[in-house]
Each structure stands twice: as C-alpha cells, then as structure tokens.
mmCIF file of C-alpha atoms in Angstrom:
data_model
loop_
_atom_site.group_PDB
_atom_site.id
_atom_site.type_symbol
_atom_site.label_atom_id
_atom_site.label_comp_id
_atom_site.label_asym_id
_atom_site.label_seq_id
_atom_site.Cartn_x
_atom_site.Cartn_y
_atom_site.Cartn_z
ATOM 1 C CA MET A 184 -93.221 -33.762 -41.351
ATOM 2 C CA ARG A 185 -90.287 -34.678 -43.570
ATOM 3 C CA LEU A 186 -87.985 -34.147 -40.595
ATOM 4 C CA PHE A 187 -90.241 -36.375 -38.460
ATOM 5 C CA ALA A 188 -90.190 -39.013 -41.205
ATOM 6 C CA ARG A 189 -86.402 -38.904 -41.349
ATOM 7 C CA TRP A 190 -86.098 -39.263 -37.571
ATOM 8 C CA HIS A 191 -88.599 -42.116 -37.653
ATOM 9 C CA VAL A 192 -86.519 -43.996 -40.237
ATOM 10 C CA TRP A 193 -83.275 -43.515 -38.335
ATOM 11 C CA LEU A 194 -84.871 -44.533 -35.022
ATOM 12 C CA GLY A 195 -86.327 -47.566 -36.774
ATOM 13 C CA TRP A 196 -82.862 -48.663 -37.880
ATOM 14 C CA LEU A 197 -81.461 -47.974 -34.426
ATOM 15 C CA VAL A 198 -84.057 -49.773 -32.305
ATOM 16 C CA GLY A 199 -85.316 -52.317 -34.823
ATOM 17 C CA VAL A 200 -83.071 -55.123 -33.580
ATOM 18 C CA PRO A 201 -83.836 -54.551 -29.851
ATOM 19 C CA VAL A 202 -87.582 -54.349 -30.553
ATOM 20 C CA LEU A 203 -87.460 -57.594 -32.539
ATOM 21 C CA MET A 204 -85.406 -59.184 -29.751
ATOM 22 C CA TRP A 205 -87.908 -58.053 -27.096
ATOM 23 C CA THR A 206 -90.781 -59.467 -29.148
ATOM 24 C CA VAL A 207 -89.120 -62.838 -29.814
ATOM 25 C CA THR A 208 -87.868 -63.297 -26.242
ATOM 26 C CA GLY A 209 -91.256 -62.271 -24.868
ATOM 27 C CA LEU A 210 -92.977 -64.824 -27.095
ATOM 28 C CA ILE A 211 -90.636 -67.608 -25.966
ATOM 29 C CA MET A 212 -91.018 -66.678 -22.286
ATOM 30 C CA VAL A 213 -94.827 -66.935 -22.442
ATOM 31 C CA TRP A 214 -94.791 -70.140 -24.528
ATOM 32 C CA HIS A 215 -95.310 -72.221 -21.367
ATOM 33 C CA PRO A 216 -97.132 -71.269 -18.137
ATOM 34 C CA ILE A 217 -94.843 -69.942 -15.403
ATOM 35 C CA GLU A 218 -95.638 -72.992 -13.243
ATOM 36 C CA TYR A 219 -94.106 -75.206 -15.936
ATOM 37 C CA VAL A 220 -91.062 -72.947 -16.202
ATOM 38 C CA ARG A 221 -90.552 -73.165 -12.438
ATOM 39 C CA GLY A 222 -90.594 -76.965 -12.637
ATOM 40 C CA ASN A 223 -93.615 -77.431 -10.359
ATOM 41 C CA HIS A 224 -94.471 -80.604 -12.272
ATOM 42 C CA LEU A 225 -91.046 -82.028 -11.332
ATOM 43 C CA ARG A 226 -91.420 -81.413 -7.597
ATOM 44 C CA ALA A 227 -92.685 -84.315 -5.487
ATOM 45 C CA GLU A 228 -95.401 -83.404 -3.007
ATOM 46 C CA LEU A 229 -94.127 -83.728 0.558
ATOM 47 C CA PRO A 230 -96.269 -85.104 3.381
ATOM 48 C CA PRO A 231 -97.618 -82.664 5.996
ATOM 49 C CA VAL A 232 -95.807 -82.368 9.325
ATOM 50 C CA GLN A 233 -97.406 -84.266 12.187
ATOM 51 C CA THR A 234 -97.751 -81.605 14.875
ATOM 52 C CA GLN A 235 -98.086 -83.792 17.930
ATOM 53 C CA ALA A 236 -94.366 -84.623 18.150
ATOM 54 C CA TRP A 237 -92.726 -81.205 18.094
ATOM 55 C CA VAL A 238 -89.558 -80.638 20.071
ATOM 56 C CA MET A 239 -88.358 -77.039 20.084
ATOM 57 C CA PRO A 240 -84.612 -76.453 19.581
ATOM 58 C CA GLN A 241 -82.677 -74.732 22.338
ATOM 59 C CA LEU A 242 -81.464 -71.474 20.821
ATOM 60 C CA GLU A 243 -78.928 -69.316 22.654
ATOM 61 C CA SER A 244 -78.955 -66.204 20.456
ATOM 62 C CA PRO A 245 -81.662 -64.046 18.795
ATOM 63 C CA VAL A 246 -82.920 -65.195 15.418
ATOM 64 C CA ARG A 247 -84.850 -63.597 12.582
ATOM 65 C CA SER A 248 -87.290 -66.443 12.159
ATOM 66 C CA LEU A 249 -88.057 -70.003 13.176
ATOM 67 C CA SER A 250 -90.300 -72.229 11.063
ATOM 68 C CA LEU A 251 -91.296 -75.874 11.043
ATOM 69 C CA GLN A 252 -91.113 -77.300 7.531
ATOM 70 C CA SER A 253 -91.761 -80.547 5.739
ATOM 71 C CA LEU A 254 -88.511 -81.430 3.953
ATOM 72 C CA PRO A 255 -87.588 -84.307 1.616
ATOM 73 C CA ASP A 256 -85.740 -86.174 4.385
ATOM 74 C CA GLY A 257 -88.267 -85.413 7.136
ATOM 75 C CA PRO A 258 -89.609 -82.437 9.092
ATOM 76 C CA GLY A 259 -87.220 -79.928 10.584
ATOM 77 C CA TRP A 260 -86.922 -76.523 12.185
ATOM 78 C CA ILE A 261 -85.407 -73.945 9.838
ATOM 79 C CA VAL A 262 -83.767 -71.129 11.783
ATOM 80 C CA VAL A 263 -82.693 -67.902 10.093
ATOM 81 C CA GLN A 264 -79.997 -66.352 12.251
ATOM 82 C CA GLU A 265 -79.289 -62.646 12.727
ATOM 83 C CA ASP A 266 -76.643 -62.676 9.990
ATOM 84 C CA GLY A 267 -79.046 -64.340 7.532
ATOM 85 C CA ASN A 268 -77.526 -67.820 7.720
ATOM 86 C CA ARG A 269 -79.972 -70.713 7.669
ATOM 87 C CA VAL A 270 -79.515 -73.690 10.003
ATOM 88 C CA ARG A 271 -81.703 -76.703 10.677
ATOM 89 C CA TYR A 272 -82.691 -78.572 13.817
ATOM 90 C CA SER A 273 -84.465 -81.883 14.193
ATOM 91 C CA ALA A 274 -88.203 -81.612 14.746
ATOM 92 C CA THR A 275 -88.240 -84.794 16.813
ATOM 93 C CA ASP A 276 -85.441 -84.149 19.335
ATOM 94 C CA GLY A 277 -84.337 -80.538 18.696
ATOM 95 C CA SER A 278 -80.751 -81.484 17.861
ATOM 96 C CA PRO A 279 -78.686 -79.640 15.205
ATOM 97 C CA TYR A 280 -78.826 -81.080 11.718
ATOM 98 C CA ALA A 281 -75.519 -82.283 10.277
ATOM 99 C CA ALA A 282 -74.277 -80.769 7.025
ATOM 100 C CA VAL A 283 -75.490 -82.594 3.926
ATOM 101 C CA GLU A 284 -73.016 -85.043 2.413
ATOM 102 C CA GLU A 285 -73.114 -86.550 -1.061
ATOM 103 C CA GLY A 286 -75.075 -89.621 -0.033
ATOM 104 C CA ASN A 287 -77.662 -87.479 1.766
ATOM 105 C CA ALA A 288 -77.888 -85.200 -1.267
ATOM 106 C CA ARG A 289 -78.645 -88.168 -3.520
ATOM 107 C CA SER A 290 -81.393 -89.374 -1.210
ATOM 108 C CA ILE A 291 -82.934 -85.907 -0.858
ATOM 109 C CA ALA A 292 -82.864 -85.357 -4.629
ATOM 110 C CA ALA A 293 -84.499 -88.727 -5.326
ATOM 111 C CA THR A 294 -87.286 -87.942 -2.854
ATOM 112 C CA ALA A 295 -87.842 -84.396 -4.122
ATOM 113 C CA TYR A 296 -87.940 -85.382 -7.813
ATOM 114 C CA ALA A 297 -91.297 -86.291 -9.367
ATOM 115 C CA GLY A 298 -89.977 -87.307 -12.794
ATOM 116 C CA ASP A 299 -88.854 -90.710 -14.029
ATOM 117 C CA ALA A 300 -85.347 -89.939 -15.355
ATOM 118 C CA ALA A 301 -82.255 -91.456 -13.779
ATOM 119 C CA LEU A 302 -80.013 -89.512 -11.427
ATOM 120 C CA GLU A 303 -76.727 -89.059 -13.280
ATOM 121 C CA ALA A 304 -74.483 -87.062 -10.942
ATOM 122 C CA VAL A 305 -74.330 -85.065 -7.717
ATOM 123 C CA THR A 306 -71.908 -82.133 -7.547
ATOM 124 C CA PHE A 307 -71.046 -79.707 -4.747
ATOM 125 C CA PHE A 308 -70.850 -75.984 -5.506
ATOM 126 C CA PRO A 309 -69.546 -73.463 -2.956
ATOM 127 C CA ALA A 310 -71.382 -70.203 -2.358
ATOM 128 C CA ASP A 311 -68.971 -68.155 -4.466
ATOM 129 C CA ALA A 312 -69.160 -70.508 -7.459
ATOM 130 C CA ASN A 313 -72.881 -71.197 -7.884
ATOM 131 C CA PRO A 314 -73.971 -72.267 -11.387
ATOM 132 C CA LEU A 315 -75.814 -69.693 -13.477
ATOM 133 C CA ASP A 316 -79.127 -71.491 -13.006
ATOM 134 C CA LEU A 317 -78.935 -71.185 -9.200
ATOM 135 C CA ARG A 318 -77.416 -67.812 -8.215
ATOM 136 C CA ALA A 319 -78.348 -68.284 -4.538
ATOM 137 C CA GLY A 320 -74.994 -67.411 -2.977
ATOM 138 C CA VAL A 321 -74.992 -70.441 -0.635
ATOM 139 C CA ASP A 322 -73.176 -73.779 -0.540
ATOM 140 C CA ALA A 323 -75.310 -76.220 -2.491
ATOM 141 C CA TRP A 324 -75.440 -79.677 -4.021
ATOM 142 C CA GLN A 325 -76.552 -80.039 -7.632
ATOM 143 C CA ALA A 326 -78.355 -83.269 -8.536
ATOM 144 C CA ARG A 327 -78.397 -83.709 -12.320
ATOM 145 C CA PHE A 328 -80.989 -86.028 -13.878
ATOM 146 C CA ALA A 329 -80.996 -87.586 -17.344
ATOM 147 C CA ASP A 330 -83.873 -85.365 -18.551
ATOM 148 C CA ASP A 331 -81.673 -82.266 -18.012
ATOM 149 C CA THR A 332 -83.349 -81.421 -14.698
ATOM 150 C CA HIS A 333 -81.137 -79.920 -11.988
ATOM 151 C CA ILE A 334 -82.235 -80.027 -8.352
ATOM 152 C CA TYR A 335 -80.286 -77.799 -5.971
ATOM 153 C CA ILE A 336 -80.080 -78.713 -2.287
ATOM 154 C CA HIS A 337 -78.940 -76.427 0.530
ATOM 155 C CA ALA A 338 -75.715 -77.953 1.830
ATOM 156 C CA GLN A 339 -76.477 -77.018 5.445
ATOM 157 C CA THR A 340 -80.232 -77.524 5.835
ATOM 158 C CA GLY A 341 -81.177 -80.041 3.143
ATOM 159 C CA GLU A 342 -83.816 -77.677 1.737
ATOM 160 C CA VAL A 343 -84.566 -77.854 -1.975
ATOM 161 C CA LEU A 344 -83.404 -74.463 -3.211
ATOM 162 C CA ALA A 345 -84.538 -74.802 -6.815
ATOM 163 C CA VAL A 346 -85.710 -77.185 -9.507
ATOM 164 C CA ARG A 347 -84.324 -76.197 -12.896
ATOM 165 C CA SER A 348 -85.535 -77.893 -16.061
ATOM 166 C CA GLY A 349 -83.983 -77.494 -19.484
ATOM 167 C CA TRP A 350 -86.811 -75.147 -20.410
ATOM 168 C CA TRP A 351 -86.081 -73.011 -17.347
ATOM 169 C CA ARG A 352 -82.575 -72.432 -18.677
ATOM 170 C CA VAL A 353 -83.995 -71.440 -22.068
ATOM 171 C CA PHE A 354 -86.379 -69.073 -20.286
ATOM 172 C CA ASP A 355 -83.534 -67.635 -18.204
ATOM 173 C CA PHE A 356 -81.406 -66.983 -21.299
ATOM 174 C CA MET A 357 -84.346 -65.266 -23.014
ATOM 175 C CA TRP A 358 -84.905 -63.198 -19.875
ATOM 176 C CA GLY A 359 -81.261 -62.098 -19.948
ATOM 177 C CA LEU A 360 -81.665 -60.992 -23.560
ATOM 178 C CA HIS A 361 -84.959 -59.305 -22.777
ATOM 179 C CA ILE A 362 -83.451 -57.102 -20.062
ATOM 180 C CA MET A 363 -80.082 -56.852 -21.849
ATOM 181 C CA ASP A 364 -78.163 -58.353 -18.936
ATOM 182 C CA LEU A 365 -76.726 -61.710 -19.974
ATOM 183 C CA GLN A 366 -74.091 -61.792 -17.238
ATOM 184 C CA GLU A 367 -76.140 -61.563 -14.027
ATOM 185 C CA ARG A 368 -79.669 -61.565 -15.490
ATOM 186 C CA GLU A 369 -80.884 -59.523 -12.536
ATOM 187 C CA ASP A 370 -80.583 -55.829 -13.445
ATOM 188 C CA THR A 371 -83.858 -54.583 -14.926
ATOM 189 C CA SER A 372 -82.977 -50.884 -14.701
ATOM 190 C CA HIS A 373 -79.674 -50.012 -16.368
ATOM 191 C CA PRO A 374 -78.771 -47.213 -18.818
ATOM 192 C CA VAL A 375 -78.567 -49.344 -21.980
ATOM 193 C CA LEU A 376 -82.039 -50.816 -21.469
ATOM 194 C CA ILE A 377 -83.580 -47.464 -20.513
ATOM 195 C CA ILE A 378 -82.034 -45.652 -23.521
ATOM 196 C CA PHE A 379 -83.195 -48.242 -26.061
ATOM 197 C CA ALA A 380 -86.655 -48.399 -24.482
ATOM 198 C CA ALA A 381 -86.951 -44.596 -24.608
ATOM 199 C CA LEU A 382 -85.806 -44.547 -28.248
ATOM 200 C CA GLY A 383 -88.346 -47.247 -29.052
ATOM 201 C CA VAL A 384 -91.125 -45.170 -27.487
ATOM 202 C CA ALA A 385 -89.971 -42.069 -29.395
ATOM 203 C CA GLY A 386 -89.925 -43.970 -32.685
ATOM 204 C CA SER A 387 -93.399 -45.384 -32.048
ATOM 205 C CA LEU A 388 -94.811 -41.937 -31.243
ATOM 206 C CA LEU A 389 -93.288 -40.468 -34.411
ATOM 207 C CA GLY A 390 -94.801 -43.317 -36.404
ATOM 208 C CA CYS A 391 -98.240 -42.617 -34.918
ATOM 209 C CA VAL A 392 -97.936 -38.912 -35.768
ATOM 210 C CA LEU A 393 -96.859 -39.663 -39.342
ATOM 211 C CA MET A 394 -99.639 -42.194 -39.833
ATOM 212 C CA PHE A 395 -102.281 -39.754 -38.582
ATOM 213 C CA ARG A 396 -101.024 -36.872 -40.731
ATOM 214 C CA ARG A 397 -100.800 -38.970 -43.897
ATOM 215 C CA ARG A 398 -104.265 -40.408 -43.353
ATOM 216 C CA LYS A 399 -105.645 -36.920 -42.863
ATOM 217 C CA ALA A 400 -103.974 -35.722 -46.062
ATOM 218 C CA ARG A 401 -105.458 -38.579 -48.103
ATOM 219 C CA VAL A 402 -109.068 -37.962 -47.054
ATOM 220 C CA GLN A 403 -109.053 -34.225 -47.866
ATOM 221 C CA VAL A 404 -111.307 -33.392 -50.828
ATOM 222 C CA PRO A 405 -109.901 -30.999 -53.459
ATOM 223 C CA LYS A 406 -111.740 -27.664 -53.572
ATOM 224 C CA GLY A 407 -112.526 -27.981 -57.267
ATOM 225 C CA ALA A 408 -114.330 -31.283 -56.715
ATOM 226 C CA ARG A 409 -116.887 -29.867 -54.288
ATOM 227 C CA ALA A 410 -120.459 -29.300 -55.490
#
C-alpha cells in the first residue's frame, strides 16, 4: 500500500495540471448552450423557397448532389461536383452564378446577420489561408462586425459557411486546450492526449484503492476491545 501511495502521489503531480485544465476548459465550454456558441441567435431566418418557379440547371457531367436552397441573396441550386467543388446556379433561369465580389459579400453578410452591430470590414481569404475560426479549406469572404462577429461567405456560391461570435473563439481555444491540439484543434486521438488520459485514470484508480483500504483499516475494532 505504501508503494501504491507513492505512485498515487507521483501520478498526481504528473497529471494534476492536465486534469485541472480539462476541468476548467470543460466548465467554460458548457457555460453557454451549444446553440449560442454556434451563433444561431446571430443568423437571420431566410424565407422559404417558392417551388412554383424552379428552373433546373443544364449539367453536362455527373455530380454528387444537387439541392435547392434558400440563400441570403435569393434561392439557388447548389451542385456538388465529382471532385467535391461546390457551384451555384440560378433557381429562376438555371444560369451559372457569378463568383462573389466584395460588394456582393457585403450585401449577403448584411442579410444573413441578425444582430445590430455595424459592418466594419470585408476581407477575402484564399482556401490555403483560411483564418483559424473558419478552417473550411475554400475561398471565402470574411465580414467582420463591430460586436466581434465574423460571418464567412463561400466565394463561389454565396453560401454562409459559418457565423463566429467572440464567444465561439473562446470556446474554440478552450477546445484546443481540452484536446491538447492548439494548432489544428481537430485531432482528438493523439499520443500525448491518450497518455495523459491513461495516467489520469491510473491515478484515480490508485486513489480509490487507497481510500477503500484506509477506510477499512479505520473501522476495524481492536481484539482487546471486544466483549
């Protein structure tokens, strides 16, 4: 038992900081409902698509999917091509949708945003240089509002890729700490995390064993005290 106690102390020193970090980051991540974190309250509700005026696009090659969507600047056909690229066609005449320019991005962002802060800037980010709060791997426009909200717009289709509030970025940083991956914040199964988690489990089990044995020792009645 002394050996178990010694191991328990050393494991406590070793995993104490990660366990505290997991507890604190977990508390912060559940502080608000996930709908608030995702910025649902900042998304404007779009009108339903009127189905009587559909015009199908003329597609010359196989596609993965074709869907009619209500978008901030009007309904459109979203086509996912064989290589995964997304393109858009008009729902009213079936013509290809032109790439989004800065003026279009401003209009789309203003329509998609349900808050009351002013639009401060619109910035283009290529697929290989997405900001950390997007990580979509596509060309996108970032619309930045005065309340620290970022709305990301697909540069080809005009779709709203993400709404990122200031709290979302706090949540994302806590998530990176929680899974010990601050660079990509995607890898939930890597050696460092698994090793510390396993050590934490081992330390907890040793603590349970020590607690049980000590409690048992305390409640034993000396032989000389028995009637």
